[in-house]
XYZ file of C-alpha atoms in Angstrom:
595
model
C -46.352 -142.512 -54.197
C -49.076 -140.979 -52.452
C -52.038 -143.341 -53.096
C -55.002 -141.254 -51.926
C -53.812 -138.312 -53.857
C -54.387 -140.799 -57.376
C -57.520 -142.480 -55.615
C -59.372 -139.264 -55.036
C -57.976 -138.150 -58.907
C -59.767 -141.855 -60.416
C -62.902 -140.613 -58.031
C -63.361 -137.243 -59.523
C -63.696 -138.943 -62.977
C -65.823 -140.997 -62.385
C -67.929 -138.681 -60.458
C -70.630 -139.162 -62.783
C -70.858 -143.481 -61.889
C -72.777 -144.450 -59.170
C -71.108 -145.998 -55.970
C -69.840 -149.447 -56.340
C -71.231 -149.784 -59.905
C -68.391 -151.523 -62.299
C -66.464 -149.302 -64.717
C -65.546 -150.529 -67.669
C -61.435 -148.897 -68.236
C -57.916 -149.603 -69.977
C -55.101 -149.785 -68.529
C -54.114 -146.757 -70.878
C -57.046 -144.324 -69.680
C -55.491 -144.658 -66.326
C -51.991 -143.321 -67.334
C -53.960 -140.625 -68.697
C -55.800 -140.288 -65.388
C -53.055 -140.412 -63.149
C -50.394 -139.018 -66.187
C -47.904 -141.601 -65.157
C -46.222 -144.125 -66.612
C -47.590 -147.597 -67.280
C -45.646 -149.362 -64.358
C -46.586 -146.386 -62.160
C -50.079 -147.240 -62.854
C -49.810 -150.790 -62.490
C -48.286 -150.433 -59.199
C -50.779 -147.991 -58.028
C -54.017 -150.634 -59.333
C -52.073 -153.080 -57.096
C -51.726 -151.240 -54.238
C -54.570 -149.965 -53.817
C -56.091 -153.375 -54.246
C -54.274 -155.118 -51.462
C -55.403 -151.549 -49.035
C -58.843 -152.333 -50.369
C -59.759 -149.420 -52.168
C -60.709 -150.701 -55.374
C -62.277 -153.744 -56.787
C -59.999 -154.964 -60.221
C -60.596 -157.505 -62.431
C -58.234 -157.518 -65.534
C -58.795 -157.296 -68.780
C -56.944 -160.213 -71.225
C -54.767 -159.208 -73.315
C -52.723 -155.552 -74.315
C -55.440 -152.609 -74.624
C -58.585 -154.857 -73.062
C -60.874 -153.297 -70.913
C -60.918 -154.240 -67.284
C -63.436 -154.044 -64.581
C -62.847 -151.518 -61.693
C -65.122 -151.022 -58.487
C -64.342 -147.856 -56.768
C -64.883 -148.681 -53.132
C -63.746 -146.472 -50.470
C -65.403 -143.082 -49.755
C -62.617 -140.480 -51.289
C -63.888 -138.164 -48.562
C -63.126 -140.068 -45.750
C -59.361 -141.093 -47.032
C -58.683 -137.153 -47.620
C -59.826 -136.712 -44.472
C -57.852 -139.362 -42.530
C -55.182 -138.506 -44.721
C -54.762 -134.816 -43.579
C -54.904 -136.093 -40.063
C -52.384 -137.856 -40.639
C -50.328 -134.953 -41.930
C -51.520 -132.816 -38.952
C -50.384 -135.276 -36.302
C -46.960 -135.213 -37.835
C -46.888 -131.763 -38.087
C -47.811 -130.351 -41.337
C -50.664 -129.098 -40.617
C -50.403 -126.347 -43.762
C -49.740 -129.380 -46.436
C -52.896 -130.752 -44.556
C -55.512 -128.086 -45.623
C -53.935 -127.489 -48.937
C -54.258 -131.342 -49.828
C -58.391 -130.655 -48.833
C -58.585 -127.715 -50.132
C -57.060 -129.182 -53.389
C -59.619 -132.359 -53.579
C -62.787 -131.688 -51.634
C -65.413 -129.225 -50.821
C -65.607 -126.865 -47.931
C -67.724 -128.679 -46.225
C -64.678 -131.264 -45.307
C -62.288 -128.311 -44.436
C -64.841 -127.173 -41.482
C -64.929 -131.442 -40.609
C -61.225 -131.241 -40.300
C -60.875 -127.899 -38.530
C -63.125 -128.935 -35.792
C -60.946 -132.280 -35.857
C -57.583 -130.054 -35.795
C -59.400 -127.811 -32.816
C -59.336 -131.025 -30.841
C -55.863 -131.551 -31.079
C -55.019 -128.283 -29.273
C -54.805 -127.863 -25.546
C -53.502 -130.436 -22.586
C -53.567 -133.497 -24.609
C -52.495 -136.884 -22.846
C -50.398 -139.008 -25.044
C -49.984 -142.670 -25.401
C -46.918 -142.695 -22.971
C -49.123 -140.892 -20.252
C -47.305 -137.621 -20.687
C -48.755 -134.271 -20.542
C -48.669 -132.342 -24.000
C -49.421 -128.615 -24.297
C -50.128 -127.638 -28.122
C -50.781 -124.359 -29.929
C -51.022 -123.872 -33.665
C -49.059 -120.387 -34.517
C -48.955 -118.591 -37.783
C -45.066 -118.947 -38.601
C -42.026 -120.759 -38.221
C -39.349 -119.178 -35.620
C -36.046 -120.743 -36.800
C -34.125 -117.648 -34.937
C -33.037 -118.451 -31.524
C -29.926 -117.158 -31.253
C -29.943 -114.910 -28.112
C -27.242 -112.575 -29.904
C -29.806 -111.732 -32.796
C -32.867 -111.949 -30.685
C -35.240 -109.287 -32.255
C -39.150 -110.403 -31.957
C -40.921 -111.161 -28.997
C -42.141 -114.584 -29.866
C -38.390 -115.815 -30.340
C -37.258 -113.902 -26.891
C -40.001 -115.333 -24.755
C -39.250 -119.001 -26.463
C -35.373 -118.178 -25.383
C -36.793 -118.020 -21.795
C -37.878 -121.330 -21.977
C -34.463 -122.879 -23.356
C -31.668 -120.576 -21.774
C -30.976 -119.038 -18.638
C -29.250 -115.551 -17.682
C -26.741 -115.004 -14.638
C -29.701 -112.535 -13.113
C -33.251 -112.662 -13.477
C -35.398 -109.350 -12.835
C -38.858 -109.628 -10.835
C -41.768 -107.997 -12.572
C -43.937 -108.153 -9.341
C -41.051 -106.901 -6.818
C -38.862 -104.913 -9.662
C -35.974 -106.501 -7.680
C -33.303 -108.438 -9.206
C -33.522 -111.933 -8.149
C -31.226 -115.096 -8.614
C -30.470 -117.104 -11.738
C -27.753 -119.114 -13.074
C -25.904 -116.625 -10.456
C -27.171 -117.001 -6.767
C -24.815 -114.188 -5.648
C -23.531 -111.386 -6.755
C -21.392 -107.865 -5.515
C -19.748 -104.954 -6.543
C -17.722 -102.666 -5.919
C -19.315 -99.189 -4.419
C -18.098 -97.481 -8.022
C -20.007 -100.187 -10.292
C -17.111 -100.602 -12.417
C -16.418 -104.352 -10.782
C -19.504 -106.949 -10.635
C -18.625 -110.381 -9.453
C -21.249 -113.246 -9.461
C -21.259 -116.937 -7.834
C -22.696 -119.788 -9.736
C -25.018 -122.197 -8.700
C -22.784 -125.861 -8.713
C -24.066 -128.587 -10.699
C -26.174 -126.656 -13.468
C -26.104 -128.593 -16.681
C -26.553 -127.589 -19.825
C -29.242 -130.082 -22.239
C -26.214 -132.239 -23.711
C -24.762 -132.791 -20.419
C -22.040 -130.384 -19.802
C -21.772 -128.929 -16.073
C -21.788 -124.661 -16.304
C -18.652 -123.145 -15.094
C -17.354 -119.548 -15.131
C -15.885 -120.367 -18.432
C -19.206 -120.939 -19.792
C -20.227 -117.466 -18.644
C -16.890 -115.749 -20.352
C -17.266 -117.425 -23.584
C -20.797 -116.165 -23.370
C -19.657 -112.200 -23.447
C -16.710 -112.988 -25.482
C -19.302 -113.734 -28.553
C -20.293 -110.472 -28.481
C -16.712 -109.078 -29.914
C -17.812 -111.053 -32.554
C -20.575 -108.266 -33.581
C -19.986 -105.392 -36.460
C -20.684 -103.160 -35.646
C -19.617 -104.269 -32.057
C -22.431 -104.274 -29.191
C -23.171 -100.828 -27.311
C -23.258 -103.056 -24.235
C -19.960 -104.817 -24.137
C -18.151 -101.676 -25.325
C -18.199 -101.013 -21.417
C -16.979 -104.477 -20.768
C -13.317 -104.140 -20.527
C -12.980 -107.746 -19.789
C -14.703 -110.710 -18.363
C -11.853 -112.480 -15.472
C -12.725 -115.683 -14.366
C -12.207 -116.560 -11.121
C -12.711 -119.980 -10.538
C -15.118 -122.500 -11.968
C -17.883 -120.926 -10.153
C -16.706 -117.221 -9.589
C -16.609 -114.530 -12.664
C -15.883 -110.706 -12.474
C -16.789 -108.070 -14.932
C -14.656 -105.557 -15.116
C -16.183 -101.772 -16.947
C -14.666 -99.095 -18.304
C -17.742 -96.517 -16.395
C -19.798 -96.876 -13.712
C -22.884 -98.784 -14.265
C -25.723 -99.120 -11.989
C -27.990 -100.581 -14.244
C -25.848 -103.509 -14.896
C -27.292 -106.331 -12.987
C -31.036 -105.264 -15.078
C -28.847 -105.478 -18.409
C -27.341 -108.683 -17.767
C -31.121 -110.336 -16.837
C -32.319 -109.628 -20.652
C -32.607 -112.760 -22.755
C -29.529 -112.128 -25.191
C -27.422 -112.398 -22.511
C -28.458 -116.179 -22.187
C -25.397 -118.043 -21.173
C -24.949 -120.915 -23.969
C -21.891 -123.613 -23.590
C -18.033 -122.838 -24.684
C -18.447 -126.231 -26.928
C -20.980 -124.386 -28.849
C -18.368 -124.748 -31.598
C -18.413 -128.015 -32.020
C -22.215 -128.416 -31.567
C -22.894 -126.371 -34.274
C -20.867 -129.083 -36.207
C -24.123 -131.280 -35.856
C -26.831 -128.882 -35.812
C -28.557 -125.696 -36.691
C -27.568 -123.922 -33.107
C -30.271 -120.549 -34.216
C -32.679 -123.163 -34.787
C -31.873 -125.410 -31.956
C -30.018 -123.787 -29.015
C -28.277 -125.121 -26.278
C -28.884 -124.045 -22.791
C -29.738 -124.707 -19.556
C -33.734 -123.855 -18.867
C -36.392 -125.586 -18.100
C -37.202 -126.790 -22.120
C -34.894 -128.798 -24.124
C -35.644 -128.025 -28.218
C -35.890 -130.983 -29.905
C -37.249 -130.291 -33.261
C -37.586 -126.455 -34.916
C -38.610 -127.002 -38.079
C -41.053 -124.561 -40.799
C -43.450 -127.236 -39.650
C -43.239 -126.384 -35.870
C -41.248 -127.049 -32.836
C -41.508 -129.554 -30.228
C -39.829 -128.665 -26.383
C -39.705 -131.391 -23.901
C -39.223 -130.810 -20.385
C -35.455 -130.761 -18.913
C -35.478 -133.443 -16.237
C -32.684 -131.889 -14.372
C -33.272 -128.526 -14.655
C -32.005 -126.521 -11.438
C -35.063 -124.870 -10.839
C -37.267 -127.508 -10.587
C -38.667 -130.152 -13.469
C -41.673 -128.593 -15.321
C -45.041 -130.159 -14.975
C -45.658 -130.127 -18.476
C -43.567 -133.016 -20.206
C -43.570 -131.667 -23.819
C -44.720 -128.359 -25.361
C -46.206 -128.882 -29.333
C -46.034 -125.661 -31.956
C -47.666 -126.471 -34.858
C -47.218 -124.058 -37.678
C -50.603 -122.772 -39.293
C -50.631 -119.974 -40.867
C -54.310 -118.203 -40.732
C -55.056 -120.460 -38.312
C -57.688 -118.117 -36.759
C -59.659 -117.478 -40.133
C -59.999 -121.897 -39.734
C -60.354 -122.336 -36.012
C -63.063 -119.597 -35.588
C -61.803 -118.365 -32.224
C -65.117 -117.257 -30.778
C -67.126 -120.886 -31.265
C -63.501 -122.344 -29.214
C -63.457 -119.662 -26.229
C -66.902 -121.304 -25.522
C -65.704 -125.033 -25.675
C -62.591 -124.094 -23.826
C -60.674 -126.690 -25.655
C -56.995 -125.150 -26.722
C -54.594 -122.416 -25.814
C -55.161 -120.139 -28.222
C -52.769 -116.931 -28.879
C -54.686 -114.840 -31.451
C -55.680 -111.155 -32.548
C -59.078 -110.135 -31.282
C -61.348 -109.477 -33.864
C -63.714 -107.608 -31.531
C -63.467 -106.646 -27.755
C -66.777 -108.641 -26.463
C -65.044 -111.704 -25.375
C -66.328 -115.520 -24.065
C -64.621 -118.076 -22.265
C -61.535 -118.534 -20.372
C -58.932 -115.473 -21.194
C -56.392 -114.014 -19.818
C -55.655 -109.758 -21.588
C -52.936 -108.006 -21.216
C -52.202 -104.588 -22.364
C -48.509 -104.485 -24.050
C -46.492 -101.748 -22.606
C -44.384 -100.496 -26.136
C -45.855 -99.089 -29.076
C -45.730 -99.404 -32.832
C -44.246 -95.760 -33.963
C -43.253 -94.227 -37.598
C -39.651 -92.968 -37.738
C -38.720 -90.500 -40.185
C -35.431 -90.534 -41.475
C -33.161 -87.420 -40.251
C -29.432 -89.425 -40.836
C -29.093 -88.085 -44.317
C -29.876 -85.123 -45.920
C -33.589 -84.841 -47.585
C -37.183 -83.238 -47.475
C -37.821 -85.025 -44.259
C -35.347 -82.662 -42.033
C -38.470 -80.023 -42.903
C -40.208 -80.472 -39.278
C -43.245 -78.948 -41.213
C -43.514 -81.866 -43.188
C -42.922 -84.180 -40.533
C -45.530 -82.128 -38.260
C -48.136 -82.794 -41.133
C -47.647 -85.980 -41.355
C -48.474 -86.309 -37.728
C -51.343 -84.134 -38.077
C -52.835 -86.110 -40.703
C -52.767 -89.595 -39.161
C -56.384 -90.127 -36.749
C -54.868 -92.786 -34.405
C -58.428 -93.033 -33.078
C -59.958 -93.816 -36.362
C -56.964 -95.747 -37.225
C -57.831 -98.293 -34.305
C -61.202 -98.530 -34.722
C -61.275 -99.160 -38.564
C -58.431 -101.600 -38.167
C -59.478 -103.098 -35.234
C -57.920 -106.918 -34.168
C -55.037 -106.213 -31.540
C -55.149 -102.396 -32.051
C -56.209 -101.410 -28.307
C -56.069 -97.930 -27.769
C -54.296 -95.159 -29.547
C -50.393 -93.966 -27.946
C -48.635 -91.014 -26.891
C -45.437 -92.735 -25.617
C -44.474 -96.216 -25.020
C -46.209 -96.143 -21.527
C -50.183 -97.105 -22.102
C -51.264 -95.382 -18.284
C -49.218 -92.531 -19.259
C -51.471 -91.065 -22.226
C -51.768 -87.826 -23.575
C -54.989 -87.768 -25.182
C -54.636 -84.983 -27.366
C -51.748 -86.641 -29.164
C -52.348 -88.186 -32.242
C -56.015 -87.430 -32.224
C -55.823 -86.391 -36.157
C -58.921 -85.156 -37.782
C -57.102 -81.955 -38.581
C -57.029 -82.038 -41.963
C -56.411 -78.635 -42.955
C -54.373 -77.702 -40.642
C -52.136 -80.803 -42.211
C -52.547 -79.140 -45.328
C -51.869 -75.684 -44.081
C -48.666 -77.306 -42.608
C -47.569 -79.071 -45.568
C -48.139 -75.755 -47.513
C -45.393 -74.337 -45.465
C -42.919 -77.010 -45.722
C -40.441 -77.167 -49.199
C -42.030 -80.301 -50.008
C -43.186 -80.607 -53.446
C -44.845 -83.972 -54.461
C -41.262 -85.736 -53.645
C -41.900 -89.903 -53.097
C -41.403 -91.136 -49.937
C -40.552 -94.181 -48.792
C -42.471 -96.471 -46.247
C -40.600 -99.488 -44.892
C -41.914 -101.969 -42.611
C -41.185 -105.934 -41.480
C -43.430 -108.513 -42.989
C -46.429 -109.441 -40.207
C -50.531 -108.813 -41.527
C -50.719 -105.694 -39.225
C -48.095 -104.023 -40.122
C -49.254 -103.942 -43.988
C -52.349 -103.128 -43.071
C -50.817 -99.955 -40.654
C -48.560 -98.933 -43.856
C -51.098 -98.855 -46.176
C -53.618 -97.200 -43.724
C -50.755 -94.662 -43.015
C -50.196 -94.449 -46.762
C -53.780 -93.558 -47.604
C -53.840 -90.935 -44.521
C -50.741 -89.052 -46.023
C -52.560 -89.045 -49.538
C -55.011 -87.375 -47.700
C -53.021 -84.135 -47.370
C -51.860 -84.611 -51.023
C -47.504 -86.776 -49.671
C -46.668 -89.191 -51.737
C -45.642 -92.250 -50.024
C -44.466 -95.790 -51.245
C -44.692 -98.717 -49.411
C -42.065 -101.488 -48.770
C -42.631 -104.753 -47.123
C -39.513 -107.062 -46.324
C -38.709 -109.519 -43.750
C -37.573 -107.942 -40.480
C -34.113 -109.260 -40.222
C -33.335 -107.459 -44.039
C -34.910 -104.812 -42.110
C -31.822 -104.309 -39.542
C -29.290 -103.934 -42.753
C -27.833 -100.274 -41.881
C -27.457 -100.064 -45.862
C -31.756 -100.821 -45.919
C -32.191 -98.069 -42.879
C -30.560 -95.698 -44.323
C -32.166 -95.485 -48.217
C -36.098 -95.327 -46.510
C -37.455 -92.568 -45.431
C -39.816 -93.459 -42.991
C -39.964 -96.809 -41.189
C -43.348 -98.669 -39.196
C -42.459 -100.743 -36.857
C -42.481 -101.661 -33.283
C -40.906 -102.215 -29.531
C -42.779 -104.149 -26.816
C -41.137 -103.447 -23.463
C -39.785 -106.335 -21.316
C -40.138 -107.553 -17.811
C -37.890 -104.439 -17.145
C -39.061 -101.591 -18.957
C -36.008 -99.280 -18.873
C -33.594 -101.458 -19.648
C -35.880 -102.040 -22.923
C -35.909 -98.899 -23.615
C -32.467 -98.002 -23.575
C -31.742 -101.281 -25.421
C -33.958 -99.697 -28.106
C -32.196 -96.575 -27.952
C -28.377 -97.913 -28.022
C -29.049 -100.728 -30.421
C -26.418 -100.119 -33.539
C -29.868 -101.966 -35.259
C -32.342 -99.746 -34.005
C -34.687 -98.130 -36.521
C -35.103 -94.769 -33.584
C -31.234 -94.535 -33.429
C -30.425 -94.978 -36.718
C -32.697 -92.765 -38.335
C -31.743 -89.386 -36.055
C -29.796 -86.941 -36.896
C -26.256 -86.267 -35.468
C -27.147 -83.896 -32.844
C -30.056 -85.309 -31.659
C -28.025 -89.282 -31.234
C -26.096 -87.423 -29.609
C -27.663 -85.955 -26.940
C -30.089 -89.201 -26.590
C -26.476 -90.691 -25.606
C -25.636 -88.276 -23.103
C -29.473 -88.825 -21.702
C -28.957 -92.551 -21.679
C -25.688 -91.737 -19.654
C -27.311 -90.336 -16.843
C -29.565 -93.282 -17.052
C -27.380 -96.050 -16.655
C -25.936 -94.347 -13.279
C -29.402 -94.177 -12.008
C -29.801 -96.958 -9.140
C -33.432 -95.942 -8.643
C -36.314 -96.993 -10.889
C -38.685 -94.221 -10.514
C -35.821 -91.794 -11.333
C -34.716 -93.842 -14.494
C -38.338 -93.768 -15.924
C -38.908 -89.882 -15.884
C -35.149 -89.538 -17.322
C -36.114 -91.874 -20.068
C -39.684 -90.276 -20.569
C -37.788 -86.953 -20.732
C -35.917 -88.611 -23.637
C -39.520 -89.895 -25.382
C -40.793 -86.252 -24.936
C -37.892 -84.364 -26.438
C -38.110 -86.797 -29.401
C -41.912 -86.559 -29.661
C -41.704 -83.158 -29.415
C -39.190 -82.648 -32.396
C -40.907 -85.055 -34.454
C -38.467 -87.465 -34.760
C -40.663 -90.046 -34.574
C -44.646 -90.425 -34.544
C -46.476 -93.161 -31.601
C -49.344 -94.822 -32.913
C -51.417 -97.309 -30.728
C -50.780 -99.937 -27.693
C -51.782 -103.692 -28.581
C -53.522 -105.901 -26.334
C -52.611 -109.913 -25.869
C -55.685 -111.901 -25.483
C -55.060 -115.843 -24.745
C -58.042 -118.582 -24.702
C -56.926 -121.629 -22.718
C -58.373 -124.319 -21.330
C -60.007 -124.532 -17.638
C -58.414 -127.735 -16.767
C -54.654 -125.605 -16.925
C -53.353 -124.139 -13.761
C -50.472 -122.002 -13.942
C -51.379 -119.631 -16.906
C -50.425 -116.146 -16.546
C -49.281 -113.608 -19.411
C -45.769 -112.580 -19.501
C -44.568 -108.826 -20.788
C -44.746 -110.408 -24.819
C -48.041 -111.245 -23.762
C -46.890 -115.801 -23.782
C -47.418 -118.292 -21.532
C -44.400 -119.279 -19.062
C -44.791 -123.016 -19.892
C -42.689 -124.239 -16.970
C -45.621 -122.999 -14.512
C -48.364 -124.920 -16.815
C -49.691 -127.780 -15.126
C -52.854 -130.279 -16.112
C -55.322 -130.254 -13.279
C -56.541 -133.957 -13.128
């Protein structure tokens, strides 16, 4: 029985009575106030007498009136109240309880409370507390589903891999492995684990940790392009395991550093008995989960972890969605008082930031896997014609940086995508065999990516295609069965700390919206493309072979690039450690409270 909920209700009529005057009521025109029963409301005069809320006097007798003094300021118990929510999490149930019982004026009171809250916070206990609010929940951790960059850089915080790849150096550089060889055919990898790794519930990492690991992935339909060169994993010895392949691979050591190829336990069985393992992983990094729910997620820092205890002692995600519409991100850059990941809503920035400009791209696919209008490359080229990436960015603005011509932002080809051709679009389209035909626009739920579709949308109206637009969440979005029936889909692929091994991740991936939308002859010879890639020791060399790829695909219009985004972060000055990652997130375990 939420008692300030029916106090603020008994304020609001008697809105009209002046403060602390004596109101004349029945015990029957409160169950019509409150629409309860009469024991409900009897409980609710008493307890809110003994909290102090009210002045009662009662009536004698069935049906008498009785004397009530309204005494606390309804404002001021809403107010407390949604604190109180906040500070437990529920930050949304918060606003809509304000929003629900008082005037705007107390939403902007509570936001500037909530803005507060954010930041290096010192709790009660003495320790160290880094919280962010973020605009959803991310209850999918599973590194063998990983598919958004939020839940793969939260992964890194919770799980390990066997390799780790060096942005700085582009070397490969120890992880849960601190040696490794192969053979001089790179058909035979064999790596030495670090002794005395644990995993969060205690278990000590051994080479049957690592097999189990790879043996998941046999669990996949359709099964994983990677392990389908794994003939098997051989373990050695507690702290020895060899891969075995079926073809060379070179690339292999970059492969095995990317975050689905966390190592998790070989009891994950019989965890999962207990708890929600995609919510709440297992591993062995520097953050142990220990609560993931639609209301946020709290990390706290693993005392033992091998590569040294984080500074921070617990990381705080509170779930907010449209938190920057209530924070006001601007008026906080200048107080410096939060981390704060948001979309810019201009590029004239104060405060404490740190940019990055994502390497990736958001693209359109158009799909070529079954027959249809789209395999008319007139069509396809005035589709491309009639889409202004320029305009598109500016109009749009937030996170939209610049327009793209590939997935590489310092590799641009400014004449791409410039648009603006209008009648040349037409003239294009007026050579095609299309013929007012509805197409089909599919994206993942986020804001931008409606707002893209329907910009897109309004472009190809332009030039006189039809196009419908459907909005589902992303992992409905990876259903081959979805894939195939639309015709186009928006979407997009940041590149990780190793670009190439992205890349060919994107193009191999059995849940790929580029792969699954070619055509037979043009998978095909992306495969044989990606084959010369993967026995390419040299990283220069592997980036024009995959470019080559990009080109042949732009060229056919297999798919359409549309703009780079760019990651801006507010934190606060007393933080050392901050520095962006590839998704454009903090690595918490370098985050430390200067004091």
């Amino acid at each position: 029985m939420d008692v300030v909920h029916y106090y603020n209700k008994l304020n609001q009529h008697f809105d009209s009575e002046p403060r602390g005057s004596s109101i004349q009521v029945t015990m029957q025109e409160l169950e019509d106030i409150w629409e309860c029963t009469r024991r409900n409301a009897q409980l609710l005069v008493q307890k809110m007498k003994e909290l102090g809320l009210i002045d009662w006097q009662s009536g004698l007798g069935r049906g008498n009136t009785s004397r009530l003094v309204l005494v606390a300021d309804a404002q001021e118990l809403l107010l407390d109240k949604a604190k109180e929510l906040a500070l437990k999490g529920h930050v949304g149930e918060a606003f809509g309880l304000l929003h629900a019982h008082t005037d705007p004026l107390a939403e902007s009171q509570f936001s500037d409370w909530l803005a507060g809250q954010f930041g290096a916070q010192k709790a009660s206990d003495h320790k160290d507390i880094l919280r962010f609010p973020f605009y959803r929940p991310v209850p999918d951790l599973e590194p063998l589903f990983v598919i958004r960059r939020t839940e793969t850089h939260l992964i890194r915080q919770i799980l390990n891999t066997l390799v780790e790849f060096d942005t700085a150096g582009h070397v490969i550089k120890p992880g849960l492995a601190h040696y490794w060889e192969s053979d001089r055919e790179y058909t035979e990898w064999t790596f030495y684990l670090r002794k005395g790794v644990l995993f969060h519930h205690g278990k000590v990492m051994t080479a049957e940790d690592v097999q189990f690991t790879f043996q998941r992935f046999g669990q996949l339909n359709p099964p994983d392009w990677f392990m389908a060169n794994v003939a098997r994993v051989e373990v050695l010895s507690d702290i020895s395991v060899r891969f075995h392949l079926s073809e060379p691979n070179a690339l292999f050591l970059h492969l095995l550093a990317s975050e689905r190829f966390s190592i998790v336990p070989k009891d994950l069985d019989r965890i999962a008995a207990t708890r929600d393992i995609r919510r709440m992983p297992v591993g062995t990094g520097p953050f142990v989960i220990k609560e993931n729910s639609d209301n946020g997620m709290i990390l706290e820092a693993n005392e033992r972890y091998f590569q040294g205890r984080p500074m921070m002692d617990r990381i705080e995600i509170w779930v907010w969605p449209n938190y920057l519409e209530h924070l006001k991100p601007d008026r906080l850059q200048e107080r410096d008082t939060q981390v704060l990941y948001f979309e810019p809503t201009g590029k004239k920035k104060k405060g404490t930031l740190l940019t990055r400009l994502e390497e990736g791209s958001t693209y359109l696919t158009f799909n070529l896997s079954r027959d249809g209008i789209l395999h008319d490359v007139k069509l396809r080229e005035a589709i491309h014609l009639a889409i202004n990436r320029e305009q598109m960015v500016k109009e749009l603005g937030g996170k939209r940086e610049q327009p793209s011509s590939g997935f590489n932002p310092y590799d641009h080809d400014e004449a791409y995508g410039r648009g603006g051709e209008l009648m040349l679009a037409r003239a294009c389209l007026a050579e095609s065999a299309y013929r007012g035909e509805m197409l089909t626009l599919y994206t993942y739920e986020m804001t931008s990516n409606e707002l893209d579709t329907e910009w897109i949308r309004r472009a190809c109206e332009d030039i006189g295609v039809k196009v419908e637009v459907h909005v589902m969440p992303i992992r409905e979005l990876t259903n081959p069965s979805v894939l195939k029936q639309a015709d186009m889909i928006y979407a997009g692929e940041v590149l990780g700390n190793e670009p190439s091994v992205s890349l060919i991740e994107m193009y191999r991936s059995h849940y790929g919206y580029i792969r699954n939308h070619l055509d037979e002859a043009a998978r095909d010879g992306v495969d044989r493309a990606l084959s010369e890639v993967l026995a390419e020791p040299d990283y220069t060399v592997r980036r024009i072979l995959l470019r080559r790829i990009e080109d042949q695909l732009k060229r056919d219009h297999h798919l359409l690039f549309m703009y780079h985004s760019i990651h801006i972060i507010g934190h606060d000055q007393s933080l050392g450690g901050i520095t962006l990652d590839t998704w454009g997130k903090i690595n918490y375990k370098d985050v430390w409270v200067k004091r």
